[in-house]
mmCIF file of C-alpha atoms (C1' of nucleotides) in Angstrom:
data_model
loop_
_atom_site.group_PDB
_atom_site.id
_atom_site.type_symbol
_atom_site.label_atom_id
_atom_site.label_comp_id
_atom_site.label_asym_id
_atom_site.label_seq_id
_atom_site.Cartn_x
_atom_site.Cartn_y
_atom_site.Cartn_z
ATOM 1 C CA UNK A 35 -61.875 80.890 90.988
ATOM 2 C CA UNK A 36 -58.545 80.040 89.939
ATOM 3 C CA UNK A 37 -56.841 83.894 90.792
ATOM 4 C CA UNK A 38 -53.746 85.018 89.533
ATOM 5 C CA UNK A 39 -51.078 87.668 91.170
ATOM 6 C CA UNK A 40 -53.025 89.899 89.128
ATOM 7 C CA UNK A 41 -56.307 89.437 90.053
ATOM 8 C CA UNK A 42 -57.276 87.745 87.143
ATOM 9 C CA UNK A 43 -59.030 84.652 86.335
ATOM 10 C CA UNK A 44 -56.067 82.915 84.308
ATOM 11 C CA UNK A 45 -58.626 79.948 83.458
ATOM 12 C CA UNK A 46 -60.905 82.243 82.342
ATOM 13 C CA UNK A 47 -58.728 83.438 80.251
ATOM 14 C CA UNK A 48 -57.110 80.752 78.941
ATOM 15 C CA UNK A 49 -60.257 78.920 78.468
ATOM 16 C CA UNK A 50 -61.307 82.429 75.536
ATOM 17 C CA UNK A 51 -58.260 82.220 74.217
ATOM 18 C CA UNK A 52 -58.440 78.714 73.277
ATOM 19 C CA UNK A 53 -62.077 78.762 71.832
ATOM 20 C CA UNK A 54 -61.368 82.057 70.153
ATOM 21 C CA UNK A 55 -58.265 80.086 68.520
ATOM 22 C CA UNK A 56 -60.080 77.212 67.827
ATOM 23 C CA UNK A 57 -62.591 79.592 65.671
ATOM 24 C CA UNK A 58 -59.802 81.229 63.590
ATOM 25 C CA UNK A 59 -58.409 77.716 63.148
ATOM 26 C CA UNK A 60 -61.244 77.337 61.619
ATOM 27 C CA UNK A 61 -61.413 80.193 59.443
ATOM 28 C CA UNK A 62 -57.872 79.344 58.168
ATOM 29 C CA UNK A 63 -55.377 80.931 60.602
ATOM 30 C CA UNK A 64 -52.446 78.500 61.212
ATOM 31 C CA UNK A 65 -52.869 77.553 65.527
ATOM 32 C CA UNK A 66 -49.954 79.278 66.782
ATOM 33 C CA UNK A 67 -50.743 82.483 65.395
ATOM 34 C CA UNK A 68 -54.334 82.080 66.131
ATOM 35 C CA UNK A 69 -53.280 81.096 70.145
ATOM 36 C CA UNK A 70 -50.756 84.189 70.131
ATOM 37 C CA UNK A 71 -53.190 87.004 68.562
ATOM 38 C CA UNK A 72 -56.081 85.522 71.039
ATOM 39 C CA UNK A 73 -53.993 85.918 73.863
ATOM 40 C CA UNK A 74 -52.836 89.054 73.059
ATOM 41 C CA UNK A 75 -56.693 90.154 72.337
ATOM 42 C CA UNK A 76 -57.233 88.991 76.104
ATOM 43 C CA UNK A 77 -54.600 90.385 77.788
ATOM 44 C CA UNK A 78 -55.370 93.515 79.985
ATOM 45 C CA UNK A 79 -52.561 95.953 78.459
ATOM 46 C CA UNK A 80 -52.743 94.801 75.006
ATOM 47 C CA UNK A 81 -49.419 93.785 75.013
ATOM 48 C CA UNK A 82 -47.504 90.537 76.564
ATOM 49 C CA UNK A 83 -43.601 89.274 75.962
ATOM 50 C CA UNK A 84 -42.231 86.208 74.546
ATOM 51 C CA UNK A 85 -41.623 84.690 77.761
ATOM 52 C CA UNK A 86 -45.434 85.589 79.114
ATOM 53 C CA UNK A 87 -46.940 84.304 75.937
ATOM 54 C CA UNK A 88 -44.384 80.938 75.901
ATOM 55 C CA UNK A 89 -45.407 80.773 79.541
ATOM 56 C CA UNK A 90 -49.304 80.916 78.930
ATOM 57 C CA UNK A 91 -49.650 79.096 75.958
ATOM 58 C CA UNK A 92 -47.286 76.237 77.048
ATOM 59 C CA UNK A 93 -44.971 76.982 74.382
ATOM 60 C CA UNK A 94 -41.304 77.026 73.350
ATOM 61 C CA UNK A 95 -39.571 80.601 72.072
ATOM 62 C CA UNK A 96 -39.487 78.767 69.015
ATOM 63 C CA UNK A 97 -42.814 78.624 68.391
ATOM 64 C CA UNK A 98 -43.657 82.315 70.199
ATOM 65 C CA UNK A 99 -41.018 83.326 67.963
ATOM 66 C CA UNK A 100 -42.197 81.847 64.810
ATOM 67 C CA UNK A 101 -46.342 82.791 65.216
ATOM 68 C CA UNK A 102 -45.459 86.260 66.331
ATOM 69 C CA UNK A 103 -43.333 86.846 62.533
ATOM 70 C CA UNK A 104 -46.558 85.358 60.586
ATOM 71 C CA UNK A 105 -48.610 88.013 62.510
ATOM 72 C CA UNK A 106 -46.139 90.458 62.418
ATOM 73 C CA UNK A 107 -46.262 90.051 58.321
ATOM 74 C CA UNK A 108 -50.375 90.199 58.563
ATOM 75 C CA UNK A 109 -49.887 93.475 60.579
ATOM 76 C CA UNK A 110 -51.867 91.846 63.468
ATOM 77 C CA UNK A 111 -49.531 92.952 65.591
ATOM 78 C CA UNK A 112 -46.862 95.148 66.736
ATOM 79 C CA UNK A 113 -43.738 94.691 67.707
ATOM 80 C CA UNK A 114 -42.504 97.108 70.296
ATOM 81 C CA UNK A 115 -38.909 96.957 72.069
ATOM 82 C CA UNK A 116 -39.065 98.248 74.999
ATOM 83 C CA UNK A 117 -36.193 100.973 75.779
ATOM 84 C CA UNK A 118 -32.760 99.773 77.708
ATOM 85 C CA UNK A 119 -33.908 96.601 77.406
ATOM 86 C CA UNK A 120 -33.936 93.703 75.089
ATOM 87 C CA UNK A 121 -37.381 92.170 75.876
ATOM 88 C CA UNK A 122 -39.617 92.795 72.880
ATOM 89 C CA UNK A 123 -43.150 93.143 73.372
ATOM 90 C CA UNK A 124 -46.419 91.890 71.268
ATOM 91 C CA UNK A 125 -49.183 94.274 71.135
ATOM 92 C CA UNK A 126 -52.991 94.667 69.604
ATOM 93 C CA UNK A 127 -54.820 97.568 69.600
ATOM 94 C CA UNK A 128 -58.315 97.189 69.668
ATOM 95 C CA UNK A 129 -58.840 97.800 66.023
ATOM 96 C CA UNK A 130 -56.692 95.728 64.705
ATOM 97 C CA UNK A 131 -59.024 93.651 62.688
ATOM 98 C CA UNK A 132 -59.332 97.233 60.603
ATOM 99 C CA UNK A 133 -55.737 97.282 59.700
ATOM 100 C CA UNK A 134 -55.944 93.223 59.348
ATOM 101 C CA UNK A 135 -59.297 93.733 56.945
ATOM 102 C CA UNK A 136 -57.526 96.898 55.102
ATOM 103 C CA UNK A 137 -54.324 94.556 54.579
ATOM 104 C CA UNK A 138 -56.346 91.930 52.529
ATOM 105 C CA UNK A 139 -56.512 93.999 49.843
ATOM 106 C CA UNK A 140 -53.041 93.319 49.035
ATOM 107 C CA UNK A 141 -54.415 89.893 48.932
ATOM 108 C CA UNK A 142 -57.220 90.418 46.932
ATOM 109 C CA UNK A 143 -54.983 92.829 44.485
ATOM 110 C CA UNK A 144 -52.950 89.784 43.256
ATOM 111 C CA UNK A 145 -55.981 87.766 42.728
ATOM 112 C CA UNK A 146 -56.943 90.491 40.557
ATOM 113 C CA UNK A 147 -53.857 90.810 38.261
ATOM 114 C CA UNK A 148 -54.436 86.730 37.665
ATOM 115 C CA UNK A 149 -58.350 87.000 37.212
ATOM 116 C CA UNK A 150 -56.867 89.997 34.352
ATOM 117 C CA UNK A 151 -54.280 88.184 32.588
ATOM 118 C CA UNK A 152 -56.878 84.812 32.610
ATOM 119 C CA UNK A 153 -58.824 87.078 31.004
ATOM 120 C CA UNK A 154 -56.333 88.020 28.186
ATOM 121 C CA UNK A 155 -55.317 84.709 27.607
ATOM 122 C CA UNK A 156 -58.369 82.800 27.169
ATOM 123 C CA UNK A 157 -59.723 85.787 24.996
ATOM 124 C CA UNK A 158 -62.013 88.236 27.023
ATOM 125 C CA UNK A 159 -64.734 87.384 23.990
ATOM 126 C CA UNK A 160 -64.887 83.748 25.365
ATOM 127 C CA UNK A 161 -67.338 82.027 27.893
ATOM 128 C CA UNK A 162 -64.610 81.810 30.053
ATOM 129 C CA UNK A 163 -63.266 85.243 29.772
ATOM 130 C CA UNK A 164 -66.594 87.024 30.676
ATOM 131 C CA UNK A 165 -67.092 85.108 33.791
ATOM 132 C CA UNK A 166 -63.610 86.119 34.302
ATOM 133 C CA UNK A 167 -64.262 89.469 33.859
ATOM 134 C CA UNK A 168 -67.608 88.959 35.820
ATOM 135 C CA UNK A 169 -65.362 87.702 38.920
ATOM 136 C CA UNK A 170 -62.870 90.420 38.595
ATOM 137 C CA UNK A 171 -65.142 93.507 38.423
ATOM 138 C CA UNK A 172 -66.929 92.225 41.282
ATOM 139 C CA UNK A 173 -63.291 92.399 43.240
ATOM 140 C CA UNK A 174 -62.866 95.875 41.886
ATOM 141 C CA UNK A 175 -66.595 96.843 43.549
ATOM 142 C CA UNK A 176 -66.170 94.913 46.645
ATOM 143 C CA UNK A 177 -62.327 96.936 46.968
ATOM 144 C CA UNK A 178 -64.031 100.204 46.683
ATOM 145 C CA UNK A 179 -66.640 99.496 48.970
ATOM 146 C CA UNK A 180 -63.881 98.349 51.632
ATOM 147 C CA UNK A 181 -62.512 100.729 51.689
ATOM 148 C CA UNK A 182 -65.517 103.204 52.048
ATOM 149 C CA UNK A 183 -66.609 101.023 54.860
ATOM 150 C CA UNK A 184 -63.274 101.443 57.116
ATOM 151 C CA UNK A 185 -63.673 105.079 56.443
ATOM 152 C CA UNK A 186 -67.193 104.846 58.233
ATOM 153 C CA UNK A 187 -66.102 102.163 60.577
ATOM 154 C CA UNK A 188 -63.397 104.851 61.959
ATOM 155 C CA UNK A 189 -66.204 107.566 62.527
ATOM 156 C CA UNK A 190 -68.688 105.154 63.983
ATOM 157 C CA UNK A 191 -65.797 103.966 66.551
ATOM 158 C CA UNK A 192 -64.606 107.459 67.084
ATOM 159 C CA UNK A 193 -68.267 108.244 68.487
ATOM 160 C CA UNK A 194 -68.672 105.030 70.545
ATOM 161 C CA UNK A 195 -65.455 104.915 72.014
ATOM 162 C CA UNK A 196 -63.892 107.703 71.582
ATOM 163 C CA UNK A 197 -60.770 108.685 69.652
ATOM 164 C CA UNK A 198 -57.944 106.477 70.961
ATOM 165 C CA UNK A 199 -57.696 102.732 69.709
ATOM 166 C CA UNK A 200 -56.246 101.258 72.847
ATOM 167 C CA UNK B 66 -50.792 77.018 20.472
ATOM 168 C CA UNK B 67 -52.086 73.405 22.088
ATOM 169 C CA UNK B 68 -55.546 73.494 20.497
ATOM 170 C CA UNK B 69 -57.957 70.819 22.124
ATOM 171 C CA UNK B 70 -60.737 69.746 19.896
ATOM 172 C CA UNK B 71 -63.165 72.442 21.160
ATOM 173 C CA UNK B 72 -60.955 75.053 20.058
ATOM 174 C CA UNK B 73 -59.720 75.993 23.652
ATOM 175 C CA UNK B 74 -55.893 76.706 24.060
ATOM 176 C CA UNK B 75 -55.643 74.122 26.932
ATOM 177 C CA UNK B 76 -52.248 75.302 28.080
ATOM 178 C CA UNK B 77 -53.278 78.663 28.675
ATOM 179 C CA UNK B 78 -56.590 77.260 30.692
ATOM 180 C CA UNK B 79 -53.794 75.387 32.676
ATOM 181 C CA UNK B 80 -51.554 77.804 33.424
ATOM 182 C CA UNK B 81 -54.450 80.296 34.502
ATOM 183 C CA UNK B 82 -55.840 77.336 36.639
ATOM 184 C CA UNK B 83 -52.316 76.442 38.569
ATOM 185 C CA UNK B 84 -51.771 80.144 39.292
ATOM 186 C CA UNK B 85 -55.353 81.466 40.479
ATOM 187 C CA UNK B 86 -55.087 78.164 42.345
ATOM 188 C CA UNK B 87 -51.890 78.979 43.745
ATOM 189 C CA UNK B 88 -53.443 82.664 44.667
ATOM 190 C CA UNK B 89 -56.562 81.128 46.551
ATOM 191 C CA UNK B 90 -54.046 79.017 48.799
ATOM 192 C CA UNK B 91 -51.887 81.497 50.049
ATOM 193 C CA UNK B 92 -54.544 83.444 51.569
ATOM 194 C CA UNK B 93 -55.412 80.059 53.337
ATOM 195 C CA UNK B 94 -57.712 77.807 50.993
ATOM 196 C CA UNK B 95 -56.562 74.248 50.200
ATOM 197 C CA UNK B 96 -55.103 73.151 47.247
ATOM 198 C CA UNK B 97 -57.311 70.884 45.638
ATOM 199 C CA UNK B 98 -60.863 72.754 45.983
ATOM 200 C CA UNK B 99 -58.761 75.843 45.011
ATOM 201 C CA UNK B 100 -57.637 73.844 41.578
ATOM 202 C CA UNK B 101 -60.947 72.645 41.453
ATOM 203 C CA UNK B 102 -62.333 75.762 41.702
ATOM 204 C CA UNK B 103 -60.356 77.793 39.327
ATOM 205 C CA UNK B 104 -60.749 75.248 36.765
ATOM 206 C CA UNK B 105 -64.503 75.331 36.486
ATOM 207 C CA UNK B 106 -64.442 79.477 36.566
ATOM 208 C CA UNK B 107 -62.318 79.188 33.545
ATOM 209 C CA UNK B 108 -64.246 76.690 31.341
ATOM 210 C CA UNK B 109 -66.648 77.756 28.967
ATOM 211 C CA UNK B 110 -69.615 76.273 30.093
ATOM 212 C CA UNK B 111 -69.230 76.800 33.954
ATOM 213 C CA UNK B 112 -69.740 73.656 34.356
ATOM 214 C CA UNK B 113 -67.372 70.225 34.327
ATOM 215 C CA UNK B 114 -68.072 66.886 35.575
ATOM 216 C CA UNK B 115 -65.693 64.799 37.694
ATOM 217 C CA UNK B 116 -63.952 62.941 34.934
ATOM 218 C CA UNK B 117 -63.193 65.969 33.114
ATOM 219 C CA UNK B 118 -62.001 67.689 36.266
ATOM 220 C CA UNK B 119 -59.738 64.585 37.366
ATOM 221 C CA UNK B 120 -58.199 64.271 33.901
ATOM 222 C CA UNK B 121 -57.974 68.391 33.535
ATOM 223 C CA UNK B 122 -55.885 68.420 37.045
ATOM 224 C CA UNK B 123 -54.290 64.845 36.758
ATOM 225 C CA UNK B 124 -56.181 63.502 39.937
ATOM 226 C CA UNK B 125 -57.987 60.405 41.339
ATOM 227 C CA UNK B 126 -61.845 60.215 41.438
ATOM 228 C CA UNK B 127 -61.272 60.346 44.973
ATOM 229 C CA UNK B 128 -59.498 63.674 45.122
ATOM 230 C CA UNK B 129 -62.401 65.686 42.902
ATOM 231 C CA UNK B 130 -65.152 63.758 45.232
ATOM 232 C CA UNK B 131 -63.494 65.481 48.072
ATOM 233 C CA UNK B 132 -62.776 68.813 46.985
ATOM 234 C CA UNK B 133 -66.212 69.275 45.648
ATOM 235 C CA UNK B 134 -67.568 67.742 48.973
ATOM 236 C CA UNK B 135 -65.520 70.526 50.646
ATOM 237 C CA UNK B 136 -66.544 73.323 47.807
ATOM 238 C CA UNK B 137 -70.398 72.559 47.869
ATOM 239 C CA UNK B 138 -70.469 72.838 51.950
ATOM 240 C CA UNK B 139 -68.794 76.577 50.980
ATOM 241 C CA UNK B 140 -71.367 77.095 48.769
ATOM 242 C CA UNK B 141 -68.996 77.744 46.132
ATOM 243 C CA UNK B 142 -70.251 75.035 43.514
ATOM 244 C CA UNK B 143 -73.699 73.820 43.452
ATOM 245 C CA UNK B 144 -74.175 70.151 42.160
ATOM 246 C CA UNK B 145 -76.075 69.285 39.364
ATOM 247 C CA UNK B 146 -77.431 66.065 37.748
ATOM 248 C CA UNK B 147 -77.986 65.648 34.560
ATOM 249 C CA UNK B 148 -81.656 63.685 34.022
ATOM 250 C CA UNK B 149 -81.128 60.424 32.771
ATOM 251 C CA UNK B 150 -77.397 60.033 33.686
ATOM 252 C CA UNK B 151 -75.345 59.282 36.836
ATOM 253 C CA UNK B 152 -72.643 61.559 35.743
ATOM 254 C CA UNK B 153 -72.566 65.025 37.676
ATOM 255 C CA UNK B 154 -72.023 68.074 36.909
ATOM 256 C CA UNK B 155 -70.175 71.180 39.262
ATOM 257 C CA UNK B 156 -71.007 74.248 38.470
ATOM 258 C CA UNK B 157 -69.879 77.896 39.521
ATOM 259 C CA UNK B 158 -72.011 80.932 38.728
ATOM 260 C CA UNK B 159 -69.771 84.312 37.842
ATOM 261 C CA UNK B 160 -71.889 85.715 41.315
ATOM 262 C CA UNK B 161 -70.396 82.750 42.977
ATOM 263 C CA UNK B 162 -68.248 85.106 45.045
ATOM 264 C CA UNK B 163 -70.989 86.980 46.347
ATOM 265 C CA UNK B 164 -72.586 83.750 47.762
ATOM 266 C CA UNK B 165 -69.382 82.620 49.450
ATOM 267 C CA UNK B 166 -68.987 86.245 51.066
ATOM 268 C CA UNK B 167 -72.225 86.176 52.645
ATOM 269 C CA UNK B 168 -71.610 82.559 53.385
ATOM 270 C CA UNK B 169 -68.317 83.972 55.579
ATOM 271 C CA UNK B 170 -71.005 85.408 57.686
ATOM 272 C CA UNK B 171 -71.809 82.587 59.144
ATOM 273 C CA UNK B 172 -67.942 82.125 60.537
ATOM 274 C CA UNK B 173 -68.400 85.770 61.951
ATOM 275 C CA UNK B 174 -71.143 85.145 63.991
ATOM 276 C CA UNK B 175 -69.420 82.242 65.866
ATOM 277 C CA UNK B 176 -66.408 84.294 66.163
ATOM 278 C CA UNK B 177 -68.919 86.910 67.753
ATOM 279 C CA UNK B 178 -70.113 84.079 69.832
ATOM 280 C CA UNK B 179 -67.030 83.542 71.236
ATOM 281 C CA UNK B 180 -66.150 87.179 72.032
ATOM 282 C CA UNK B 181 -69.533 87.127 73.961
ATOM 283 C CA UNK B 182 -68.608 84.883 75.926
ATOM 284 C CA UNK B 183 -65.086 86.684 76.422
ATOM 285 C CA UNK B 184 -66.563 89.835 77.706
ATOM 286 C CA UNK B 185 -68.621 88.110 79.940
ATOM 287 C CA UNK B 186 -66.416 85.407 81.800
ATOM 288 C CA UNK B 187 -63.730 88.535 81.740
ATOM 289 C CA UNK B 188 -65.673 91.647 82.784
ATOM 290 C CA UNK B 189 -67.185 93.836 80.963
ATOM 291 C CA UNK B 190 -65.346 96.386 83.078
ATOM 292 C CA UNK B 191 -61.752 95.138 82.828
ATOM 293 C CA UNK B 192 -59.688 97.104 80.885
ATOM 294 C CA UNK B 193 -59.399 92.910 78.724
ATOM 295 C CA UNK B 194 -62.941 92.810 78.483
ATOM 296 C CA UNK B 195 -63.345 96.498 76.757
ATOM 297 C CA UNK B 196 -61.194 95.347 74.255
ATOM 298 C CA UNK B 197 -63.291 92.729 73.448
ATOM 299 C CA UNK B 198 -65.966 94.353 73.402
ATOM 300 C CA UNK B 199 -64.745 96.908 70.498
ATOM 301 C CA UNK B 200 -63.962 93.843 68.628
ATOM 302 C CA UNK B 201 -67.112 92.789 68.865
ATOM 303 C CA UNK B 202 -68.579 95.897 67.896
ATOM 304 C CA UNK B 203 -66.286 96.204 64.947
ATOM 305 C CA UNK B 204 -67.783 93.211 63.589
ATOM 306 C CA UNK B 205 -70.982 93.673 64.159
ATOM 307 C CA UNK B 206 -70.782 96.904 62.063
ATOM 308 C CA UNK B 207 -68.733 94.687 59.148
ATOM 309 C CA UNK B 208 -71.336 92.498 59.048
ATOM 310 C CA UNK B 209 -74.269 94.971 58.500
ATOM 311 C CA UNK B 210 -72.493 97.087 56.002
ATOM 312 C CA UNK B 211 -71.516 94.053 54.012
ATOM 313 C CA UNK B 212 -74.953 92.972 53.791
ATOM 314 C CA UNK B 213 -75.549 96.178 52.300
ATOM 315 C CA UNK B 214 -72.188 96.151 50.538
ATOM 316 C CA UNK B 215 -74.043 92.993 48.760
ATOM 317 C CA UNK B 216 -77.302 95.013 47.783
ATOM 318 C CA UNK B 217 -75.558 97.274 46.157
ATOM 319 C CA UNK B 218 -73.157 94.891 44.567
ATOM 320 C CA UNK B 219 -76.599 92.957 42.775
ATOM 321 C CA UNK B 220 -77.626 96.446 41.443
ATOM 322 C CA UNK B 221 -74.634 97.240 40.243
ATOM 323 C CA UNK B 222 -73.935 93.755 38.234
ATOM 324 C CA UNK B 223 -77.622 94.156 36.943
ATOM 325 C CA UNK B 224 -76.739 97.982 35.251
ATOM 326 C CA UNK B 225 -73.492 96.556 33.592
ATOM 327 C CA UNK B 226 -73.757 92.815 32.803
ATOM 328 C CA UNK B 227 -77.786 92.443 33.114
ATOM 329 C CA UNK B 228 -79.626 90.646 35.683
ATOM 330 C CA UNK B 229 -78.627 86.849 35.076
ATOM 331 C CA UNK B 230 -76.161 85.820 36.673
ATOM 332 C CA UNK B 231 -74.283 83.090 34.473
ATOM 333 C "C1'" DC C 20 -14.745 94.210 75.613
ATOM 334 C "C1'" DC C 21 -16.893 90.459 77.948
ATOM 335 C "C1'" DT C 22 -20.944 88.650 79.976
ATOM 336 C "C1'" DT C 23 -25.476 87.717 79.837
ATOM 337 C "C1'" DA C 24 -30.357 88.087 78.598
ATOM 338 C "C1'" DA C 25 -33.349 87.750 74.968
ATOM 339 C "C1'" DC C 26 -34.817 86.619 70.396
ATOM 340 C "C1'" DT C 27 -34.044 83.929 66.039
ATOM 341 C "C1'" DT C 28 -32.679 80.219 63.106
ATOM 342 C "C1'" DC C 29 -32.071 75.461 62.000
ATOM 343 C "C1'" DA C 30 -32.295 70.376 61.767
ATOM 344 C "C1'" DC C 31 -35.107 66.971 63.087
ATOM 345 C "C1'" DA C 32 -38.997 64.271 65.135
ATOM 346 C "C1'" DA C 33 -43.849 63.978 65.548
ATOM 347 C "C1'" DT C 34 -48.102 64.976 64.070
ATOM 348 C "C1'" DT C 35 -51.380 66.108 60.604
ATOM 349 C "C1'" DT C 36 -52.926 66.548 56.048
ATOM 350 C "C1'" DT C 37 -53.480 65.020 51.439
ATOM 351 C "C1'" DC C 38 -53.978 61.878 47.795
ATOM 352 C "C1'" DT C 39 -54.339 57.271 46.023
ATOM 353 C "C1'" DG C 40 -56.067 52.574 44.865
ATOM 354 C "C1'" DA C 41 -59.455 49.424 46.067
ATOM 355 C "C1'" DA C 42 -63.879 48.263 47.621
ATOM 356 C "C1'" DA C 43 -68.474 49.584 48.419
ATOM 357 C "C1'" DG C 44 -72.543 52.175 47.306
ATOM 358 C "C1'" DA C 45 -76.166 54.423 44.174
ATOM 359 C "C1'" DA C 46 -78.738 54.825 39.963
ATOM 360 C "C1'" DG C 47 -79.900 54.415 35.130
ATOM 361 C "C1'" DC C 48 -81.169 51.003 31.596
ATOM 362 C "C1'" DG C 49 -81.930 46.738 29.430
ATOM 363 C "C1'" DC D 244 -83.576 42.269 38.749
ATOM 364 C "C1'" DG D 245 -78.831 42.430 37.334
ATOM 365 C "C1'" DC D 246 -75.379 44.821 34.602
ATOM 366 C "C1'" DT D 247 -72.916 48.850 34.000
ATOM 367 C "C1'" DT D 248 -71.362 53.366 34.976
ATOM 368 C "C1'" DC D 249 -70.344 56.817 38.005
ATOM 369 C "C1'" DT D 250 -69.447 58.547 42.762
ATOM 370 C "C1'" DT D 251 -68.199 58.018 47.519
ATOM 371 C "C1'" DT D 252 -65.854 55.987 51.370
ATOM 372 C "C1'" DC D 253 -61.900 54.049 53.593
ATOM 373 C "C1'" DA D 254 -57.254 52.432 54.916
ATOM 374 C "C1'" DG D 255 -52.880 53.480 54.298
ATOM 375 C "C1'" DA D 256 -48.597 55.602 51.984
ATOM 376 C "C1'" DA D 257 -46.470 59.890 50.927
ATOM 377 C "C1'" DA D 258 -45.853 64.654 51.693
ATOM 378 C "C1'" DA D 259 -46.236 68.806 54.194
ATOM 379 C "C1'" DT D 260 -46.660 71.265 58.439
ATOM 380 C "C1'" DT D 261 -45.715 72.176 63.172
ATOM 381 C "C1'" DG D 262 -43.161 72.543 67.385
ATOM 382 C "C1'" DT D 263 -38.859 71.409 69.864
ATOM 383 C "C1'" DG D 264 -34.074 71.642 71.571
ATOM 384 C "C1'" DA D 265 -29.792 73.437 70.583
ATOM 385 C "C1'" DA D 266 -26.774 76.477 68.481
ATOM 386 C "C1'" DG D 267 -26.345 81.156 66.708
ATOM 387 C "C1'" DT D 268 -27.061 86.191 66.769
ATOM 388 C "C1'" DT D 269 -27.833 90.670 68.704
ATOM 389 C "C1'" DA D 270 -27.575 94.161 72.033
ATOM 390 C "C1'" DA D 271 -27.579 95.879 77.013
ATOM 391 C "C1'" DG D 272 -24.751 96.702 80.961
ATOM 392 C "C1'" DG D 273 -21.024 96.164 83.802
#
DNA sequence: CCTTAACTTCACAATTTTCTGAAAGAAGCG
DNA sequence: CGCTTCTTTCAGAAAATTGTGAAGTTAAGG
């Protein structure tokens, strides 16, 4: 085994982090941020710096830099600045995906002001405007039902785990 | 109004296309099974066959032979020939959504995979590996409620639009 | 204040992706 | 069968994306 100062396996790590990466690569994440949020999700406390994260991922700032905004903007992770000093650190909690998950909505929200003024302009009487409107009130259930959902995920969790998303 | 001979206002259909298109790719889909895909939700029929998509979206054979390739392994079109013709036909039902959602489950499971894995090359017992482990179980739970979620999605459709899905 | 550590921005090079035209491959129909 | 019509595949050009080094910005600490 390949140990680090810490005691940890740092090619066991870095072996997850790149096939968890490779999976949200393939889901549609860009790399970096995929690499980043993985590494992050591996990490012991949750939370790593720029240089740590350049340093493990064989990375410039640049690119730490740049992946860590994206996933800032997803609110996949935190920023944090550590007081008296000017290192920043990254952090996950462990329900992250929730806040991730809730923050599609936004996403789905704008698909449903186009899916409403397609229906308007090709006539919601039309062919094309019922499926429309088909497509769009199945957004509307699916947004209710999300958000039910998170509401049950948080009680289910709350039981498992306990109350505090590390 | 731009009246095509079946009485559609084509500019409309375009602009709806371009800018549902432009929706779907920002949350990470790409650009020509997006156009592709928008265009055949907003004609009549719900169906259009590749000439009529390349000359709709001002592409190459090529192009719509790809993005459909790419569409149909999504299961978001199925393809259809007509009997006694080699032209094809793509076709999107207005419950295409709800196919392509329980398609995503598929890409959860591997990313389950590979948090498996995670917990169990990291520890189950490191304070990494608990992490993982939540994340894991927060999926888990996803994907059993949205197979539910879906149930209760087909019921739903059935009370307000009837039971065939168009 | 001035220095210095840390993050960010920017221009550019390298890689990757995307689309096209051309050729090849199916499949109906005479 | 062979002609014709449609679709797919493929090599390559064009465009977009990604990551880097270097310069720029911010803020801590003497």
């Amino acid at each position: 085994m390949t140990e680090t100062a810490g005691g940890r396996d740092a090619e066991a790590v870095s072996k997850f982090v790149e096939s968890f990466a490779a999976q949200l690569v393939e889901a549609g994440m860009q790399r970096m941020p995929a690499r980043i949020f993985a590494a992050l999700l591996s990490s012991d406390s949750g939370t790593l710096t720029s240089a740590e994260l350049g340093e493990q991922l064989q990375v410039s700032p640049a690119a730490v830099s740049g992946g860590v905004r994206y996933l800032a903007q997803q609110h996949m992770v935190a920023r944090e600045r550590e007081p008296g000093s000017r290192r920043e650190r990254y952090r996950v909690h462990s329900d992250q995906w929730y806040e991730a998950l809730t923050n599609r909505e936004a996403v789905i929200k704008r698909w449903e002001g186009a899916l409403r003024e397609g229906v308007s302009s090709l006539g919601a009487e039309s062919p094309a405007g019922r499926r429309l409107s088909e497509t769009l009130a199945f957004f509307e259930f699916v947004d209710a039902e999300v958000a039910a959902m998170m509401e049950r995920w948080r009680a289910h969790r709350e039981e498992r785990f306990g109350s505090a998303p590390l």
